[in-house]
Coordinates of C-alpha atoms in Angstrom, one line a residue:
M1 CA -17.9 33.0 -12.9
K2 CA -18.3 30.7 -16.0
I3 CA -14.9 29.8 -17.4
D4 CA -14.8 29.7 -21.2
I5 CA -12.7 26.6 -21.7
L6 CA -13.3 26.3 -25.4
G7 CA -12.2 29.9 -25.9
V8 CA -9.0 29.4 -23.8
Q9 CA -8.3 26.2 -25.9
A10 CA -8.8 28.1 -29.1
F11 CA -6.6 31.0 -27.9
V12 CA -3.7 28.7 -27.0
A13 CA -4.0 26.6 -30.2
I14 CA -3.8 29.8 -32.3
A15 CA -0.8 31.0 -30.5
D16 CA 0.9 27.6 -30.7
H17 CA 0.1 27.1 -34.5
G18 CA 0.4 30.7 -35.6
S19 CA -2.8 30.6 -37.6
F20 CA -6.5 30.0 -37.3
Q21 CA -6.2 27.2 -39.8
G22 CA -3.6 25.4 -37.9
A23 CA -5.5 25.8 -34.6
A24 CA -8.6 24.4 -36.3
G25 CA -6.8 21.3 -37.4
A26 CA -5.3 20.8 -34.0
L27 CA -8.7 21.1 -32.4
H28 CA -10.5 19.1 -35.1
V29 CA -13.1 21.9 -35.8
T30 CA -13.7 24.4 -38.5
Q31 CA -11.7 27.6 -38.8
T32 CA -15.0 29.5 -38.4
A33 CA -15.5 27.8 -35.0
V34 CA -12.0 28.8 -33.9
T35 CA -12.7 32.4 -34.8
L36 CA -16.0 32.4 -32.9
R37 CA -14.4 30.8 -29.8
L38 CA -11.7 33.4 -29.7
R39 CA -14.1 36.3 -30.3
K40 CA -16.4 35.0 -27.5
L41 CA -13.4 34.8 -25.1
E42 CA -12.3 38.3 -25.9
D43 CA -15.9 39.6 -25.4
F44 CA -16.1 37.9 -22.1
L45 CA -12.7 39.3 -20.9
G46 CA -13.3 42.7 -22.5
V47 CA -9.8 42.8 -24.0
T48 CA -8.2 42.1 -27.3
L49 CA -5.8 39.1 -27.1
M50 CA -4.7 39.0 -30.8
E51 CA -4.2 41.4 -33.5
R52 CA -5.1 40.0 -36.8
T53 CA -5.2 41.2 -40.4
T54 CA -5.7 39.3 -43.6
R55 CA -1.9 38.8 -43.7
S56 CA -0.6 38.9 -40.1
L57 CA -1.4 37.5 -36.7
A58 CA 0.2 38.6 -33.4
L59 CA -0.5 38.6 -29.8
T60 CA -1.3 41.8 -28.0
E61 CA 0.7 42.7 -24.9
I62 CA -2.3 41.4 -22.8
G63 CA -2.4 38.2 -24.9
Q64 CA 1.3 37.7 -24.3
D65 CA 0.8 38.0 -20.5
F66 CA -2.3 35.7 -20.6
L67 CA -0.7 32.9 -22.7
P68 CA 1.3 31.2 -19.9
Q69 CA -1.6 31.4 -17.5
A70 CA -4.0 30.0 -20.2
R71 CA -1.5 27.0 -20.8
R72 CA -1.3 26.5 -17.0
L73 CA -5.1 26.5 -16.7
L74 CA -5.4 23.8 -19.5
D75 CA -2.7 21.7 -18.0
E76 CA -4.3 21.7 -14.6
L77 CA -7.6 20.9 -15.9
A78 CA -6.3 18.1 -18.0
G79 CA -4.4 16.6 -15.0
A80 CA -7.5 16.8 -12.8
L81 CA -9.5 15.0 -15.4
V82 CA -6.8 12.3 -15.8
E83 CA -6.7 11.8 -12.0
I84 CA -10.5 11.5 -11.8
R85 CA -10.6 9.1 -14.7
E86 CA -7.8 6.9 -13.1
T87 CA -9.7 7.0 -9.8
G88 CA -12.7 5.6 -11.6
M89 CA -10.5 2.9 -13.1
A90 CA -9.0 2.1 -9.6
R91 CA -5.6 3.2 -10.9
R92 CA -5.4 5.8 -8.1
G93 CA -6.9 6.1 -4.7
D94 CA -6.4 5.4 -1.0
V95 CA -8.0 2.3 0.5
C96 CA -8.6 1.7 4.2
I97 CA -9.6 -1.8 5.3
A98 CA -9.9 -3.3 8.8
C99 CA -8.9 -6.9 9.8
V100 CA -8.2 -9.1 12.6
P101 CA -4.5 -9.0 13.3
T102 CA -3.7 -12.7 12.2
V103 CA -5.0 -11.8 8.6
G104 CA -2.0 -9.6 8.1
V105 CA 0.6 -12.3 8.9
Q106 CA 0.0 -14.9 6.1
Y107 CA -3.3 -14.1 4.3
L108 CA -3.0 -10.5 3.1
P109 CA 0.6 -10.1 2.0
R110 CA 0.5 -11.8 -1.3
I111 CA -2.8 -10.3 -2.1
L112 CA -1.5 -6.8 -1.3
Q113 CA 1.7 -7.5 -3.4
A114 CA -0.5 -8.4 -6.4
Y115 CA -2.7 -5.4 -5.8
S116 CA 0.2 -3.0 -5.6
A117 CA 1.7 -4.4 -8.8
R118 CA -1.5 -3.8 -10.6
Y119 CA -2.3 -0.3 -8.9
P120 CA 1.1 1.1 -7.9
H121 CA -0.3 4.6 -7.0
N122 CA -2.9 3.4 -4.6
R123 CA -2.0 3.6 -0.9
I124 CA -3.5 1.0 1.6
K125 CA -4.3 1.7 5.2
I126 CA -4.8 -1.4 7.4
L127 CA -6.6 -1.2 10.8
D128 CA -5.6 -4.4 12.6
H129 CA -8.2 -4.6 15.3
A130 CA -9.8 -7.1 17.6
S131 CA -12.8 -8.8 15.9
S132 CA -15.4 -6.4 17.5
A133 CA -13.5 -3.4 16.6
V134 CA -13.2 -4.5 12.9
A135 CA -17.0 -4.4 12.7
D136 CA -17.2 -1.1 14.4
A137 CA -14.5 0.4 12.0
V138 CA -16.6 -0.6 9.0
L139 CA -19.9 0.6 10.6
R140 CA -18.2 4.0 11.4
R141 CA -16.9 4.3 7.8
E142 CA -13.3 4.4 9.1
A143 CA -12.7 1.4 6.8
E144 CA -14.5 0.6 3.5
F145 CA -14.6 -3.1 4.3
G146 CA -13.2 -5.6 6.7
I147 CA -11.9 -9.1 7.1
N148 CA -13.3 -10.6 10.3
M149 CA -14.2 -13.7 12.1
A150 CA -17.7 -15.1 11.3
R151 CA -20.1 -14.1 14.0
E152 CA -23.4 -12.3 14.5
H153 CA -22.8 -8.9 13.0
H154 CA -24.7 -5.7 13.1
P155 CA -27.8 -5.8 11.0
E156 CA -26.4 -3.1 8.8
L157 CA -23.4 -5.3 7.8
A158 CA -23.3 -7.8 5.1
S159 CA -20.8 -10.7 5.0
V160 CA -19.2 -13.0 2.4
P161 CA -17.4 -16.2 3.4
L162 CA -13.7 -16.2 2.7
T163 CA -11.9 -19.2 4.3
T164 CA -11.5 -21.4 7.4
D165 CA -8.6 -21.4 9.7
R166 CA -7.7 -24.2 12.2
Y167 CA -6.5 -23.5 15.6
V168 CA -3.1 -25.1 16.2
L169 CA -0.7 -25.7 19.2
I170 CA 2.7 -24.0 19.2
C171 CA 5.5 -24.9 21.4
H172 CA 9.2 -24.5 21.8
H173 CA 11.3 -27.2 20.1
T174 CA 12.5 -28.4 23.5
H175 CA 9.0 -29.0 24.8
P176 CA 7.8 -32.6 25.4
L177 CA 5.0 -32.1 22.8
A178 CA 7.3 -30.7 20.1
K179 CA 8.0 -34.0 18.3
R180 CA 4.2 -34.8 17.8
R181 CA 2.4 -34.2 14.6
R182 CA -0.9 -34.0 16.5
A183 CA -2.0 -33.5 20.0
T184 CA -5.3 -33.6 21.7
W185 CA -6.7 -30.7 23.8
A186 CA -6.7 -32.9 26.9
Q187 CA -2.9 -33.4 26.5
L188 CA -2.4 -29.7 27.1
K189 CA -3.6 -29.8 30.6
P190 CA -0.2 -30.5 32.4
Y191 CA 1.6 -27.7 30.7
P192 CA 1.7 -23.9 31.3
L193 CA -0.7 -22.6 28.6
I194 CA -0.8 -19.2 26.9
F195 CA -4.4 -18.6 25.8
A196 CA -6.5 -15.9 24.3
G197 CA -7.7 -13.2 26.7
E198 CA -11.4 -12.5 27.4
L199 CA -11.5 -9.6 25.0
S200 CA -10.2 -11.6 22.1
G201 CA -12.6 -12.9 19.4
N202 CA -10.8 -16.2 19.5
R203 CA -11.8 -16.7 23.1
T204 CA -15.5 -16.2 22.5
L205 CA -15.2 -18.9 19.8
L206 CA -13.1 -21.3 21.8
D207 CA -14.9 -21.3 25.1
P208 CA -18.3 -22.7 23.9
V209 CA -16.4 -25.5 21.9
L210 CA -14.3 -26.5 24.9
D211 CA -17.3 -26.4 27.3
A212 CA -19.3 -28.6 25.0
N213 CA -16.5 -31.1 25.0
R214 CA -16.0 -30.8 28.8
L215 CA -12.4 -29.6 28.3
A216 CA -11.4 -27.4 31.2
L217 CA -8.1 -25.8 30.3
R218 CA -6.4 -23.5 32.8
S219 CA -4.4 -20.8 31.2
F220 CA -1.3 -19.5 33.0
Y221 CA -1.0 -16.5 30.6
E222 CA -3.6 -14.6 28.7
V223 CA -2.8 -12.4 25.7
Q224 CA -4.9 -10.4 23.3
R225 CA -2.9 -10.9 20.3
S226 CA -1.4 -14.1 18.8
S227 CA 1.8 -12.4 17.9
T228 CA 2.4 -11.9 21.7
A229 CA 1.8 -15.7 22.3
M230 CA 4.3 -16.4 19.6
G231 CA 7.0 -14.3 21.2
L232 CA 6.4 -15.9 24.6
V233 CA 6.5 -19.4 23.2
A234 CA 9.7 -18.7 21.3
Q235 CA 11.3 -17.9 24.7
G236 CA 10.1 -21.1 26.2
V237 CA 7.5 -19.4 28.5
G238 CA 4.8 -21.9 27.7
I239 CA 2.7 -23.4 24.9
A240 CA 0.0 -21.6 23.2
V241 CA -3.2 -22.1 21.1
V242 CA -3.4 -19.7 18.0
P243 CA -5.0 -19.6 14.7
G244 CA -3.0 -21.3 12.0
L245 CA -2.8 -18.1 10.0
A246 CA -0.9 -16.5 12.9
V247 CA 2.1 -18.8 12.4
Q248 CA 4.6 -17.2 10.0
E249 CA 6.9 -19.8 8.5
G250 CA 10.5 -19.2 9.4
A251 CA 9.8 -16.3 11.7
Y252 CA 10.5 -18.3 14.8
P253 CA 12.9 -21.2 14.0
D254 CA 12.6 -22.6 17.6
V255 CA 8.7 -22.9 17.5
R256 CA 7.0 -26.0 16.4
T257 CA 3.4 -26.1 15.1
I258 CA 1.2 -29.1 16.0
Q259 CA -2.2 -30.0 14.8
L260 CA -4.9 -30.0 17.5
V261 CA -7.5 -32.7 17.4
E262 CA -10.3 -34.1 19.5
P263 CA -11.9 -31.8 18.6
V264 CA -10.6 -30.0 15.5
V265 CA -11.6 -26.4 16.0
S266 CA -11.7 -23.9 13.2
R267 CA -12.7 -20.3 12.8
S268 CA -14.4 -18.9 9.6
L269 CA -13.2 -15.6 8.1
V270 CA -15.6 -13.3 6.3
L271 CA -15.5 -10.1 4.2
I272 CA -17.8 -7.5 5.8
T273 CA -19.2 -4.3 4.3
R274 CA -22.0 -1.9 5.1
K275 CA -25.1 -3.1 3.3
S276 CA -25.7 0.4 1.8
A277 CA -22.0 0.9 1.0
H278 CA -20.7 1.8 -2.5
L279 CA -17.0 1.0 -2.4
S280 CA -14.6 3.3 -4.1
P281 CA -13.1 2.0 -7.3
A282 CA -9.8 1.4 -5.6
A283 CA -11.4 -0.5 -2.7
Q284 CA -13.7 -2.5 -5.0
A285 CA -10.6 -3.6 -6.9
L286 CA -9.0 -4.9 -3.8
Y287 CA -12.3 -6.4 -2.5
D288 CA -12.7 -8.3 -5.8
M289 CA -9.1 -9.5 -5.8
I290 CA -9.6 -11.0 -2.3
L291 CA -12.7 -12.8 -3.5
T292 CA -10.9 -14.0 -6.7
K293 CA -8.0 -15.5 -4.6
E294 CA -10.6 -17.5 -2.6
S295 CA -12.4 -18.8 -5.6
K296 CA -9.1 -20.2 -6.9
N297 CA -8.2 -21.9 -3.7

């Protein structure tokens, strides 16, 4: 069924202003156009909505019953159009992104605060996954884009460099290494070490570097997430190697952060998207904000 929106608008305007002339002014059309729109609507409905003479104008009983429904129809249409327009302007919309867990500790919070201040109605869902799962989430369209470690990605994914993140040593403030500003990897050998597990993306990056430098470290504990390593170190269980972004200042007062050298090892973080993807306006705004932050650093 084709809905005669112009006719409904004319009907409501005539009822609100009490005349064809007033309705014409409100709708910015001629009085003749208003008359034709109402007549067309009545013909379509097969009823008379208004009784008009040269001197009087009144709603029929059917017209009185239809008026609140007509107003509701126009209000709902206006609301839907505003919502679509605001979605197109990134003022409304849900965004789902995937990222390696450490990105959510230091890197994302300030960006998300700025984004929420600009687009307060947009909701953000964060899938904090291991590196391989971040790429899978983007490929499966579970997330519109992701922040991941630089690596060989699926051919359907495109990546844009974001930032580099050095690996650091964390230890309890009572540990023998706690007063150092720097430590070499070789100096970690005598101590119980908490290290990234085999399923961690950090492990796949660190192992080749350590092998190339003939550094054989024996981990006493393996964890998949740096947050777990932080908790263990805070309790004095051992020392740990984690990405610098995993260290949240002030979260663990008893934990010290020490630069690792000989060699300095860093990971690169990238933005990933599907090559064929067209990001929603809300997601595109967040994507651009992340890139803008990096261009200013």
